[in-house]
Amino acid sequence: MMARKTYIIANWKMNFTPGEASLYLHRLADKIPAMRNVQVVLAPSLISLQTLSLQINRRQFKLAAQNFYWRDYGAYTGEVSVSQIRGFVDYAIVGHSERRYVFNESDKDIAQKVAAAIRNGLTPVLCIGETATERRNGETNSAIYSQLLGGLSEVSEEDINKVIIAYEPVWAISSNKNARPANPSDIAEAQRVIRHQIAKLYGEAVALDIPILYGGSVSKDTAAGYLDIAGIDGLLIGGASLIADSFCAIVESAKGKYNER
Ligand code: PEP
């Protein structure tokens, strides 16, 4: 079987000024080669996107938006539309748990953002995942199903191949109190549930092909193990992406997967 591409996406969240982001990118650019099978994507703050887009070698890195408003233009004070940033980025993170639970984004908002990203030629990275309470109550699969159903509600059969899914159990994300990394067996089961739901919505072929990433407290020591899980096509990294040595080691693990083949 031909190996699929691996995605390593760095979510810098609300960290780094544009100057700091630019310096950090220089450090990463010295250490991370352009690779055919591993796509490294950086998601800086909106304020840094333009600077970094002028600085990056697009064969080495792509950029992602962490957030945007779904309408293309208009009287929406303080918002930035995806049509305003589409020249800078190729990917857009949508439905991150911090957007869902800190900023109260609903599945409807998320569906509109997924649609806006696709309409503007970007690849949405749709984040889904259950809370600790949902897992405790045995509602993990239903949370995954409803977030998928909601987030993809505006995506046609023609466009589904433009979407990446990131499974990020909320309890595993390092910014949460008592966060703990997920077990590989839980992640393997979640990706099976996600592919099953995608098959119901869009058919078996799409379900086999759609990239599914894992995110939640990934470190340089755990990355390789997560990348070995069948059906996991990459990682979404928060905290560890802010430390050059850790992030570069995680990218090395992804590269190592291909060297071993
Ligand atoms: C995230 O916020 O998407 C994330 C995965 O964060 P962390 O790696 O810090 O848990």
Coordinates of C-alpha atoms and ligand atoms in Angstrom, one line a residue:
M1 CA 0.0 0.0 0.0
M2 CA 1.3 3.5 -0.8
A3 CA 2.1 5.5 2.2
R4 CA -0.1 8.5 2.8
K5 CA 1.2 11.9 3.6
T6 CA 1.8 12.7 7.2
Y7 CA 0.8 16.1 8.6
I8 CA 2.5 17.8 11.5
I9 CA 0.5 21.0 12.4
A10 CA 1.8 23.4 15.0
N11 CA -0.8 25.5 16.8
W12 CA 1.0 28.4 18.4
K13 CA -2.2 29.7 19.9
M14 CA -2.0 33.3 21.3
N15 CA 1.8 33.2 21.7
F16 CA 4.7 35.2 20.0
T17 CA 4.6 38.7 18.7
P18 CA 5.2 39.0 14.9
G19 CA 8.9 39.7 15.6
E20 CA 9.2 36.6 17.9
A21 CA 7.3 34.5 15.4
S22 CA 9.6 35.5 12.6
L23 CA 12.7 34.7 14.7
Y24 CA 11.2 31.3 15.7
L25 CA 10.4 30.5 12.1
H26 CA 14.1 31.2 11.2
R27 CA 15.2 28.7 13.8
L28 CA 12.8 26.0 12.5
A29 CA 13.7 26.7 8.9
D30 CA 17.4 25.9 9.7
K31 CA 16.5 22.5 11.2
I32 CA 13.5 21.2 9.2
P33 CA 14.0 20.1 5.6
A34 CA 11.4 20.3 2.8
M35 CA 10.0 16.8 2.7
R36 CA 7.8 15.1 0.1
N37 CA 5.8 12.8 2.5
V38 CA 5.6 15.0 5.6
Q39 CA 3.7 18.3 5.4
V40 CA 4.7 20.7 8.2
V41 CA 2.0 23.4 8.8
L42 CA 2.5 26.3 11.2
A43 CA -0.5 28.2 12.7
P44 CA 0.7 31.5 14.1
S45 CA -1.6 34.3 15.4
L46 CA -3.5 36.1 12.7
I47 CA -1.3 39.2 13.3
S48 CA 1.9 37.2 12.2
L49 CA 0.4 35.6 9.1
Q50 CA 1.4 38.2 6.6
T51 CA 5.0 38.5 7.8
L52 CA 5.5 34.8 8.0
S53 CA 3.9 34.2 4.6
L54 CA 6.6 36.5 3.0
Q55 CA 9.3 34.7 4.9
I56 CA 8.5 31.0 4.5
N57 CA 9.7 28.6 1.8
R58 CA 6.3 27.1 0.8
R59 CA 8.0 23.8 -0.1
Q60 CA 9.2 23.6 3.5
F61 CA 6.2 24.9 5.4
K62 CA 2.6 25.9 4.9
L63 CA 0.7 28.2 7.1
A64 CA -2.7 27.8 8.7
A65 CA -5.2 30.2 10.3
Q66 CA -6.2 29.5 13.8
N67 CA -9.4 31.3 13.4
F68 CA -11.4 33.6 11.1
Y69 CA -15.0 34.8 10.5
W70 CA -17.0 32.8 8.0
R71 CA -18.5 35.7 6.0
D72 CA -16.2 37.0 3.2
Y73 CA -16.6 40.8 3.9
G74 CA -18.9 43.3 5.4
A75 CA -19.8 45.2 8.6
Y76 CA -18.3 42.8 11.2
T77 CA -16.2 45.1 13.4
G78 CA -13.1 43.4 14.7
E79 CA -13.4 40.2 12.5
V80 CA -11.0 38.9 9.8
S81 CA -12.5 36.9 7.0
V82 CA -11.0 33.9 5.3
S83 CA -11.1 35.8 2.0
Q84 CA -8.8 38.4 3.6
I85 CA -6.1 35.9 4.6
R86 CA -6.4 33.3 1.9
G87 CA -3.3 34.7 0.2
F88 CA -1.2 33.9 3.2
V89 CA -2.5 30.4 4.3
D90 CA -3.3 27.0 2.8
Y91 CA -5.0 25.5 5.9
A92 CA -7.5 26.7 8.5
I93 CA -8.0 25.2 11.9
V94 CA -11.8 25.0 12.6
G95 CA -13.7 23.9 15.7
H96 CA -10.7 23.8 18.1
S97 CA -12.0 23.0 21.6
E98 CA -10.7 26.4 22.8
R99 CA -13.0 28.0 20.2
R100 CA -15.9 25.7 21.2
Y101 CA -15.6 26.0 25.0
V102 CA -13.9 29.4 25.6
F103 CA -15.7 31.3 22.8
N104 CA -18.9 29.3 22.7
E105 CA -18.7 28.4 19.0
S106 CA -21.5 26.1 18.0
D107 CA -21.5 23.3 15.4
K108 CA -23.4 25.7 13.2
D109 CA -20.7 28.4 13.4
I110 CA -18.1 25.6 12.8
A111 CA -20.0 24.3 9.7
Q112 CA -20.1 27.8 8.3
K113 CA -16.3 28.2 8.8
V114 CA -15.6 24.8 7.2
A115 CA -17.7 25.9 4.2
A116 CA -16.0 29.3 4.1
A117 CA -12.5 27.7 4.1
I118 CA -13.4 25.4 1.3
R119 CA -15.1 28.2 -0.7
N120 CA -11.9 30.2 -0.5
G121 CA -9.6 27.3 -1.5
L122 CA -8.2 26.4 1.9
T123 CA -8.1 23.0 3.6
P124 CA -10.1 23.1 6.8
V125 CA -8.7 21.0 9.7
L126 CA -11.9 20.2 11.6
C127 CA -11.2 19.5 15.3
I128 CA -13.5 17.2 17.1
G129 CA -13.3 15.4 20.5
E130 CA -15.2 14.6 23.6
T131 CA -14.9 16.3 27.0
A132 CA -13.9 14.4 30.1
T133 CA -17.5 14.3 31.3
E134 CA -18.7 12.9 28.0
R135 CA -16.1 10.1 28.1
R136 CA -17.0 9.3 31.7
N137 CA -20.6 9.1 30.8
G138 CA -19.9 6.7 27.9
E139 CA -20.9 9.4 25.4
T140 CA -17.6 9.6 23.4
N141 CA -18.9 8.1 20.2
S142 CA -22.1 10.2 20.2
A143 CA -20.0 13.4 20.8
I144 CA -17.8 12.4 17.9
Y145 CA -20.8 11.7 15.7
S146 CA -22.6 14.9 16.5
Q147 CA -19.5 17.1 16.0
L148 CA -18.8 15.4 12.7
L149 CA -22.4 15.6 11.5
G150 CA -22.6 19.3 12.6
G151 CA -19.1 20.4 11.3
L152 CA -19.5 18.7 7.9
S153 CA -23.2 19.7 7.4
E154 CA -22.3 22.1 4.6
V155 CA -19.7 19.9 2.9
S156 CA -20.8 18.3 -0.3
E157 CA -19.6 14.9 -1.6
E158 CA -17.5 16.8 -4.1
D159 CA -15.7 18.7 -1.4
I160 CA -15.2 16.2 1.3
N161 CA -11.7 15.2 0.0
K162 CA -10.6 18.8 0.9
V163 CA -11.1 18.2 4.6
I164 CA -8.7 17.0 7.3
I165 CA -10.1 15.8 10.6
A166 CA -8.2 16.2 13.9
Y167 CA -9.3 14.0 16.8
E168 CA -8.5 16.1 19.9
P169 CA -10.1 14.7 23.1
V170 CA -10.6 17.9 25.2
W171 CA -9.3 16.2 28.4
A172 CA -6.0 15.5 26.6
I173 CA -5.3 19.0 25.5
S174 CA -2.5 20.4 27.7
S175 CA -4.2 23.7 28.5
N176 CA -6.9 21.8 30.4
K177 CA -6.6 21.2 34.2
N178 CA -5.6 17.6 34.8
A179 CA -4.9 17.0 31.1
R180 CA -3.4 13.6 30.4
P181 CA -2.3 12.1 27.1
A182 CA -4.7 9.7 25.4
N183 CA -3.9 6.0 25.2
P184 CA -3.1 4.8 21.7
S185 CA -6.0 2.3 22.0
D186 CA -8.5 5.1 22.7
I187 CA -7.1 7.0 19.6
A188 CA -7.3 3.9 17.4
E189 CA -10.9 3.4 18.5
A190 CA -11.8 7.1 17.9
Q191 CA -10.3 7.1 14.4
R192 CA -12.3 3.9 13.6
V193 CA -15.5 5.6 14.8
I194 CA -14.7 8.7 12.7
R195 CA -14.1 6.7 9.6
H196 CA -17.3 4.7 10.2
Q197 CA -19.3 7.9 10.4
I198 CA -17.6 9.4 7.3
A199 CA -18.4 6.2 5.5
K200 CA -22.1 6.5 6.4
L201 CA -22.1 10.2 5.3
Y202 CA -19.9 10.0 2.2
G203 CA -19.1 6.4 1.4
E204 CA -16.3 3.8 2.1
A205 CA -13.7 5.2 -0.3
V206 CA -13.8 8.7 1.3
A207 CA -13.7 7.2 4.7
L208 CA -10.5 5.3 3.9
D209 CA -8.8 8.3 2.4
I210 CA -9.7 11.2 4.7
P211 CA -6.7 12.2 6.8
I212 CA -7.2 11.9 10.5
L213 CA -4.7 13.5 12.9
Y214 CA -4.4 13.2 16.7
G215 CA -3.8 16.1 19.0
G216 CA -3.5 16.3 22.8
S217 CA -0.3 16.7 25.0
V218 CA 1.9 15.2 22.3
S219 CA 5.6 15.5 23.2
K220 CA 8.8 14.6 21.5
D221 CA 8.8 11.4 23.5
T222 CA 5.3 10.3 22.6
A223 CA 5.0 11.5 19.0
A224 CA 6.5 8.4 17.3
G225 CA 4.1 6.1 19.2
Y226 CA 1.1 8.1 18.1
L227 CA 2.3 8.2 14.5
D228 CA 2.5 4.4 14.6
I229 CA -1.3 4.0 15.2
A230 CA -2.9 2.6 12.1
G231 CA -5.2 5.2 10.5
I232 CA -3.6 8.2 12.2
D233 CA -2.1 10.5 9.5
G234 CA -0.4 13.1 11.6
L235 CA -0.4 15.2 14.7
L236 CA -1.7 18.6 15.8
I237 CA 0.7 20.0 18.4
G238 CA 0.1 22.8 20.8
G239 CA 2.5 23.3 23.7
A240 CA 5.4 21.3 22.3
S241 CA 5.3 23.3 19.0
L242 CA 6.5 26.4 20.9
I243 CA 9.8 24.8 21.8
A244 CA 12.1 24.4 18.8
D245 CA 13.9 21.3 20.0
S246 CA 10.7 19.5 20.8
F247 CA 8.9 20.4 17.6
C248 CA 11.9 19.5 15.4
A249 CA 12.2 16.1 17.2
I250 CA 8.4 15.5 16.5
V251 CA 9.0 16.3 12.8
E252 CA 12.0 14.0 12.8
S253 CA 9.7 11.2 14.2
A254 CA 7.3 11.7 11.2
K255 CA 10.2 11.7 8.8
G256 CA 11.6 8.6 10.4
K257 CA 8.4 6.8 9.6
Y258 CA 9.2 7.1 5.9
N259 CA 12.9 6.3 6.3
E260 CA 11.9 3.0 7.9
R261 CA 9.7 1.9 5.0
Ligands
PEP1 C1 -4.1 21.8 20.8 O1 -4.5 22.8 21.5 O2 -4.6 21.6 19.7 C2 -3.2 20.9 21.4 C3 -3.1 19.7 20.8 O3 -2.5 21.3 22.4 P1 -1.4 20.5 23.3 O4 -0.5 19.8 22.3 O5 -0.7 21.6 24.1 O6 -2.2 19.6 24.2

